[in-house]
Short mmCIF file of C-alpha atoms in Angstrom, two decimals:
data_model
loop_
_atom_site.label_atom_id
_atom_site.label_comp_id
_atom_site.label_asym_id
_atom_site.label_seq_id
_atom_site.Cartn_x
_atom_site.Cartn_y
_atom_site.Cartn_z
CA MET A 1 0.09 0.14 -0.08
CA ARG A 2 1.33 3.50 -0.81
CA LYS A 3 2.08 5.89 1.80
CA ILE A 4 -0.13 9.04 2.14
CA SER A 5 1.53 12.26 1.10
CA ALA A 6 0.61 14.97 3.69
CA ALA A 7 1.12 18.62 3.91
CA ILE A 8 0.73 20.94 7.12
CA VAL A 9 -0.44 24.43 6.65
CA GLY A 10 0.49 26.67 9.43
CA TYR A 11 3.52 26.15 11.86
CA GLY A 12 2.36 27.26 15.37
CA ASN A 13 2.11 24.87 18.36
CA LEU A 14 -0.49 22.76 16.21
CA GLY A 15 1.50 22.46 13.14
CA LYS A 16 4.66 21.68 15.21
CA SER A 17 2.79 18.88 16.89
CA ALA A 18 1.46 17.48 13.58
CA GLU A 19 5.22 17.42 12.16
CA LYS A 20 6.00 15.01 15.07
CA VAL A 21 3.05 13.06 14.93
CA ILE A 22 3.36 12.42 10.92
CA ALA A 23 7.12 11.63 11.66
CA SER A 24 6.21 8.71 13.70
CA SER A 25 3.28 7.48 11.41
CA SER A 26 4.57 4.66 9.16
CA ASP A 27 1.96 5.12 6.59
CA ILE A 28 2.25 8.79 6.13
CA ASP A 29 5.01 11.01 4.56
CA LEU A 30 5.10 14.80 5.12
CA TYR A 31 5.71 16.38 1.72
CA GLY A 32 6.27 19.91 3.34
CA ILE A 33 4.78 22.53 5.49
CA PHE A 34 3.05 25.64 3.82
CA SER A 35 3.45 28.82 5.75
CA ARG A 36 3.21 32.80 5.29
CA ARG A 37 6.51 33.01 6.78
CA ASP A 38 9.73 33.06 4.90
CA SER A 39 11.55 30.76 7.10
CA LEU A 40 10.74 28.19 9.90
CA ASP A 41 12.87 26.31 12.53
CA THR A 42 12.22 22.82 11.04
CA GLY A 43 14.26 20.30 8.96
CA SER A 44 11.07 19.73 6.70
CA PRO A 45 10.54 21.28 3.37
CA VAL A 46 8.92 24.75 3.74
CA PHE A 47 6.97 26.40 1.11
CA ASN A 48 4.98 29.85 0.79
CA VAL A 49 1.27 29.33 1.19
CA ALA A 50 0.89 31.43 -1.95
CA ASP A 51 2.68 28.69 -3.96
CA VAL A 52 0.47 25.75 -2.85
CA GLU A 53 -1.24 25.14 -6.24
CA LYS A 54 2.24 24.32 -7.91
CA HIS A 55 2.49 21.49 -5.28
CA SER A 56 -1.24 20.30 -4.96
CA GLU A 57 -0.81 17.45 -7.41
CA ASN A 58 1.83 15.77 -4.85
CA ILE A 59 -0.46 15.96 -1.94
CA ASP A 60 -3.22 13.72 -0.58
CA VAL A 61 -4.20 15.59 2.48
CA PHE A 62 -3.71 19.17 4.13
CA TYR A 63 -3.48 19.24 7.67
CA LEU A 64 -5.00 22.85 8.35
CA CYS A 65 -3.12 23.80 11.72
CA LEU A 66 -4.81 27.18 11.76
CA GLY A 67 -6.79 29.26 14.35
CA SER A 68 -10.38 28.97 14.47
CA ALA A 69 -11.10 32.60 15.10
CA THR A 70 -10.02 33.70 11.58
CA ASP A 71 -7.74 31.74 9.58
CA ILE A 72 -9.97 28.54 9.30
CA PRO A 73 -12.84 30.27 8.00
CA GLU A 74 -10.98 32.54 5.75
CA MET A 75 -8.58 29.86 4.17
CA SER A 76 -9.67 26.40 4.32
CA GLU A 77 -12.03 26.45 1.17
CA LYS A 78 -8.89 27.07 -0.89
CA PHE A 79 -7.28 23.80 0.13
CA ALA A 80 -10.40 22.19 -0.06
CA ARG A 81 -10.40 22.77 -3.89
CA LEU A 82 -7.04 21.13 -4.17
CA ALA A 83 -6.94 18.06 -1.85
CA CYS A 84 -8.69 16.28 1.07
CA THR A 85 -8.40 18.57 4.24
CA VAL A 86 -8.52 17.97 7.97
CA ASP A 87 -9.09 20.88 10.54
CA THR A 88 -9.71 21.49 14.11
CA TYR A 89 -12.40 24.10 13.89
CA ASP A 90 -13.58 24.46 17.44
CA ASN A 91 -16.12 27.22 17.63
CA HIS A 92 -19.10 24.98 18.57
CA HIS A 93 -21.64 27.70 17.52
CA TYR A 94 -20.83 27.77 13.95
CA VAL A 95 -19.57 24.13 13.15
CA ALA A 96 -22.70 23.50 11.15
CA LYS A 97 -22.19 26.73 9.03
CA HIS A 98 -18.41 25.56 8.50
CA TYR A 99 -19.54 22.28 7.74
CA GLU A 100 -22.07 23.33 4.97
CA GLN A 101 -19.49 25.86 3.52
CA MET A 102 -16.86 22.85 3.23
CA ASP A 103 -19.32 20.40 2.08
CA GLU A 104 -20.18 22.51 -1.17
CA ILE A 105 -16.49 23.04 -1.95
CA ALA A 106 -15.25 19.67 -1.26
CA LYS A 107 -18.13 17.83 -3.16
CA ALA A 108 -17.39 20.16 -6.23
CA SER A 109 -13.78 19.11 -6.25
CA GLY A 110 -14.25 15.57 -5.53
CA ASN A 111 -12.35 15.77 -2.07
CA VAL A 112 -13.16 14.85 1.42
CA SER A 113 -12.92 17.56 4.23
CA ILE A 114 -13.06 16.44 7.58
CA VAL A 115 -14.05 19.40 10.03
CA SER A 116 -13.60 19.87 13.77
CA THR A 117 -11.49 17.13 14.69
CA GLY A 118 -9.62 16.98 17.87
CA TRP A 119 -10.79 16.16 21.28
CA ASP A 120 -13.82 18.70 21.44
CA PRO A 121 -15.10 18.70 19.16
CA GLY A 122 -13.79 15.52 18.16
CA MET A 123 -13.42 12.64 20.52
CA PHE A 124 -15.91 14.17 23.13
CA SER A 125 -18.37 14.51 20.04
CA LEU A 126 -18.23 11.00 19.59
CA ASN A 127 -18.74 10.05 23.27
CA ARG A 128 -21.57 12.12 23.66
CA VAL A 129 -23.49 10.63 20.64
CA TYR A 130 -22.59 6.97 21.71
CA ALA A 131 -23.68 7.58 25.49
CA SER A 132 -26.87 9.44 24.54
CA ALA A 133 -27.69 6.69 22.11
CA VAL A 134 -27.36 3.89 24.67
CA LEU A 135 -29.35 6.12 27.34
CA PRO A 136 -31.48 7.97 25.52
CA ASN A 137 -33.45 9.63 28.24
CA SER A 138 -30.22 10.67 29.94
CA ASP A 139 -28.91 13.88 31.60
CA GLN A 140 -25.57 14.47 29.75
CA HIS A 141 -22.85 17.43 30.78
CA THR A 142 -19.55 18.29 29.34
CA PHE A 143 -16.76 19.52 31.49
CA TRP A 144 -13.53 21.13 30.00
CA GLY A 145 -10.27 21.59 32.11
CA PRO A 146 -8.48 22.24 34.12
CA GLY A 147 -6.35 23.13 31.02
CA VAL A 148 -5.09 25.66 28.16
CA SER A 149 -7.65 26.14 25.54
CA GLN A 150 -6.01 26.60 22.27
CA GLY A 151 -8.99 28.14 20.48
CA HIS A 152 -9.63 30.65 23.19
CA SER A 153 -5.85 31.45 23.68
CA ASP A 154 -5.70 32.17 19.92
CA ALA A 155 -8.58 34.53 20.18
CA LEU A 156 -7.04 36.38 22.70
CA ARG A 157 -3.47 36.64 20.84
CA ARG A 158 -5.51 38.24 17.94
CA ILE A 159 -6.53 41.25 19.89
CA ASP A 160 -4.50 44.28 18.94
CA GLY A 161 -1.88 45.11 21.46
CA VAL A 162 -1.61 41.61 23.01
CA GLN A 163 1.80 40.31 23.06
CA LYS A 164 1.36 36.87 24.51
CA ALA A 165 -1.64 35.33 26.12
CA VAL A 166 -3.09 31.94 27.38
CA GLN A 167 -6.61 31.13 28.62
CA TYR A 168 -7.21 28.33 31.19
CA THR A 169 -10.80 26.78 31.36
CA LEU A 170 -11.48 25.64 35.03
CA PRO A 171 -14.56 23.09 35.80
CA ASP A 172 -16.40 23.84 38.94
CA GLU A 173 -15.89 20.80 41.12
CA GLY A 174 -19.33 20.94 42.94
CA ALA A 175 -20.89 21.10 39.27
CA LEU A 176 -18.88 17.88 38.67
CA ASP A 177 -20.10 16.14 41.62
CA LYS A 178 -23.66 16.89 40.77
CA ALA A 179 -23.27 15.53 37.16
CA ARG A 180 -21.89 12.32 38.56
CA GLN A 181 -24.75 11.76 40.87
CA GLY A 182 -27.21 12.69 38.01
CA ASN A 183 -28.29 15.84 39.98
CA ALA A 184 -27.25 18.35 37.50
CA GLN A 185 -30.31 19.06 35.28
CA GLY A 186 -30.48 22.48 33.79
CA LEU A 187 -26.67 23.21 34.63
CA THR A 188 -25.33 25.41 31.57
CA GLY A 189 -21.90 25.45 30.46
CA GLN A 190 -21.35 28.95 31.56
CA GLN A 191 -22.34 28.07 35.12
CA ALA A 192 -19.81 25.01 35.19
CA HIS A 193 -16.88 26.77 33.98
CA LYS A 194 -14.63 29.79 34.72
CA ARG A 195 -12.13 31.19 32.01
CA GLN A 196 -9.00 32.34 33.52
CA CYS A 197 -6.61 34.69 31.23
CA PHE A 198 -3.07 35.77 31.52
CA VAL A 199 -2.15 38.44 29.10
CA VAL A 200 1.17 40.30 28.43
CA ALA A 201 0.63 43.89 26.92
CA ASP A 202 1.69 47.36 27.46
CA GLU A 203 -0.03 48.88 30.52
CA SER A 204 -1.61 51.51 28.58
CA GLU A 205 -3.54 49.05 26.74
CA HIS A 206 -4.90 46.99 29.70
CA ALA A 207 -8.31 48.68 29.89
CA ARG A 208 -9.15 48.49 26.08
CA ILE A 209 -7.90 44.85 26.12
CA GLU A 210 -9.78 43.65 28.93
CA LYS A 211 -13.01 45.24 27.61
CA GLU A 212 -12.58 43.57 24.09
CA ILE A 213 -12.09 40.13 25.99
CA ARG A 214 -15.24 40.45 28.18
CA GLU A 215 -17.21 41.48 25.11
CA MET A 216 -15.81 38.81 22.79
CA PRO A 217 -18.77 36.68 21.75
CA ASP A 218 -18.72 32.92 21.54
CA TYR A 219 -15.66 32.95 23.46
CA PHE A 220 -16.08 34.96 26.84
CA VAL A 221 -19.39 36.63 27.08
CA GLY A 222 -21.54 34.89 29.55
CA TYR A 223 -18.65 33.41 31.60
CA GLU A 224 -17.00 33.90 34.70
CA VAL A 225 -13.65 35.52 33.37
CA GLU A 226 -10.64 36.35 35.36
CA ILE A 227 -7.94 38.37 33.47
CA ASN A 228 -4.49 38.83 34.80
CA PHE A 229 -1.80 41.07 33.02
CA ILE A 230 1.49 39.73 33.77
CA SER A 231 5.20 40.41 32.55
CA SER A 232 6.58 38.64 29.72
CA GLU A 233 9.16 37.14 31.91
CA GLU A 234 6.21 35.68 34.24
CA PHE A 235 4.39 34.38 31.12
CA ASP A 236 7.50 32.45 29.86
CA ARG A 237 8.19 31.19 33.45
CA ASP A 238 4.60 29.93 34.44
CA HIS A 239 2.63 29.47 31.13
CA ALA A 240 4.72 27.50 28.77
CA GLY A 241 3.19 24.21 29.19
CA MET A 242 -0.22 23.39 27.34
CA PRO A 243 -2.14 20.76 29.70
CA HIS A 244 -5.80 20.20 29.11
CA GLY A 245 -8.63 17.61 29.53
CA GLY A 246 -12.11 17.15 30.61
CA TYR A 247 -15.04 14.93 31.06
CA VAL A 248 -18.31 14.02 29.42
CA ILE A 249 -20.72 12.66 31.99
CA THR A 250 -23.91 10.88 31.21
CA THR A 251 -26.43 9.77 33.54
CA GLY A 252 -29.61 7.77 32.79
CA GLN A 253 -31.67 4.55 32.91
CA ALA A 254 -31.27 1.70 30.54
CA ASN A 255 -34.10 -0.41 31.83
CA GLY A 256 -35.07 1.07 35.21
CA THR A 257 -31.52 1.09 36.46
CA GLN A 258 -29.40 4.09 37.03
CA ASP A 259 -26.43 4.21 34.92
CA THR A 260 -23.26 6.36 34.43
CA ILE A 261 -21.08 6.71 31.44
CA GLU A 262 -18.05 8.92 32.06
CA TYR A 263 -15.18 9.57 29.57
CA SER A 264 -12.31 11.57 30.51
CA LEU A 265 -9.06 12.77 29.14
CA LYS A 266 -5.99 14.17 30.83
CA LEU A 267 -3.71 15.74 28.37
CA GLU A 268 -0.13 16.83 29.27
CA LYS A 269 0.11 18.90 25.85
CA ASN A 270 -3.19 19.86 24.20
CA ALA A 271 -1.57 20.61 20.75
CA ASP A 272 0.09 16.98 20.52
CA PHE A 273 -3.08 15.30 21.49
CA THR A 274 -5.19 17.48 18.85
CA ALA A 275 -2.69 16.93 16.26
CA ALA A 276 -2.76 13.11 16.75
CA VAL A 277 -6.46 13.10 16.36
CA ALA A 278 -6.36 15.26 13.13
CA VAL A 279 -3.53 13.07 11.60
CA ALA A 280 -5.64 9.89 12.29
CA TYR A 281 -8.62 11.52 10.45
CA GLY A 282 -6.42 12.51 7.41
CA ARG A 283 -5.84 8.73 6.96
CA ALA A 284 -9.57 8.31 6.91
CA ALA A 285 -9.96 11.15 4.31
CA VAL A 286 -7.70 9.76 1.96
CA ARG A 287 -9.34 6.21 2.36
CA MET A 288 -12.85 7.73 1.87
CA LYS A 289 -11.77 9.57 -1.17
CA GLU A 290 -10.42 6.42 -2.75
CA GLN A 291 -13.82 4.74 -1.90
CA GLY A 292 -15.69 7.48 -4.00
CA VAL A 293 -16.66 9.55 -1.16
CA SER A 294 -16.73 13.48 -1.46
CA GLY A 295 -17.97 16.42 0.68
CA ALA A 296 -17.39 17.34 4.39
CA LYS A 297 -17.60 14.86 7.13
CA THR A 298 -17.66 15.26 10.88
CA VAL A 299 -16.17 12.60 13.16
CA LEU A 300 -19.61 11.21 13.56
CA GLU A 301 -19.68 10.29 9.98
CA VAL A 302 -16.21 8.45 9.80
CA ALA A 303 -16.10 4.70 10.51
CA PRO A 304 -13.67 3.89 13.52
CA TYR A 305 -11.61 1.54 11.18
CA LEU A 306 -10.82 4.11 8.73
CA ILE A 307 -8.74 6.24 11.18
CA HIS A 308 -6.58 3.11 12.19
CA PRO A 309 -3.27 2.34 10.42
CA ALA A 310 -4.05 -1.36 10.92
CA PRO A 311 -6.26 -3.34 8.34
CA LEU A 312 -9.86 -4.15 9.57
CA SER A 313 -9.29 -7.83 9.92
CA GLU A 314 -6.77 -7.26 12.41
CA LEU A 315 -8.75 -4.67 14.50
CA ILE A 316 -11.62 -7.27 14.37
CA SER A 317 -9.51 -10.06 15.55
CA LYS A 318 -7.98 -7.92 18.52
CA ASN A 319 -10.93 -5.73 19.64
CA VAL A 320 -14.49 -7.32 18.92
#
């Protein structure tokens, strides 16, 4: 079986993690990295993103390692016209719109675009559906953190005047306990979480930046938000790591008995895990295209065996 030829678009934390994951994948080769920057600190081939069409015939799948705030909505359709794509778009409110836009382009181009991979959306999405299918009259809650949100941190860094920024999502422990006991009916995500921001910026910009953070729709409005302005040295010392994780907790009755399904993730480095999920779904995108499939897909529409490097017969013998 031939190896999949992959390219990475963007070389921030996620792009660097995808490069490492691909290097450890026996069935995927990295053709190169496409960036708007002239040079990158990498041994992989680097190309200007403006020249992508010159290389597209050599590429099976683009990993769009771009921010959800602006880059994915503005740039992803261009790549879907050229080859299969995988992205990690994580603005839950607009996933359906993004899916619809990518579906039209991918179908017209005969490619497969798998959207919103990662852990949430992504692995958590799968567990929410599996658990609610088994317990259809259930009470279900998703908790994020404690840890760094890449999407929210990227949104902070895009505010004019912000030099460095990170956002931690912190779940409420009391809300977690209620969910596990099946007593959290009506609990909202805003009530169950706190958003903690650490920002480096000139002091003269603090008031304006804080106002923009608190008024940012889809990211911070409606949440308890703590904003801390710190020095660049403190940021580098205390906020260089990228841990994250969370829980999907579903309680209900299968046949008159109380049941609980809990799925959890504890991630030492958010970007590494998110990249690992995206790379696996790139394998599925290429396989689906070879089967004659086209259009946008979410993780809910991809058969599990398609993301795994092992053949289906081996997966059945070991896991069923």
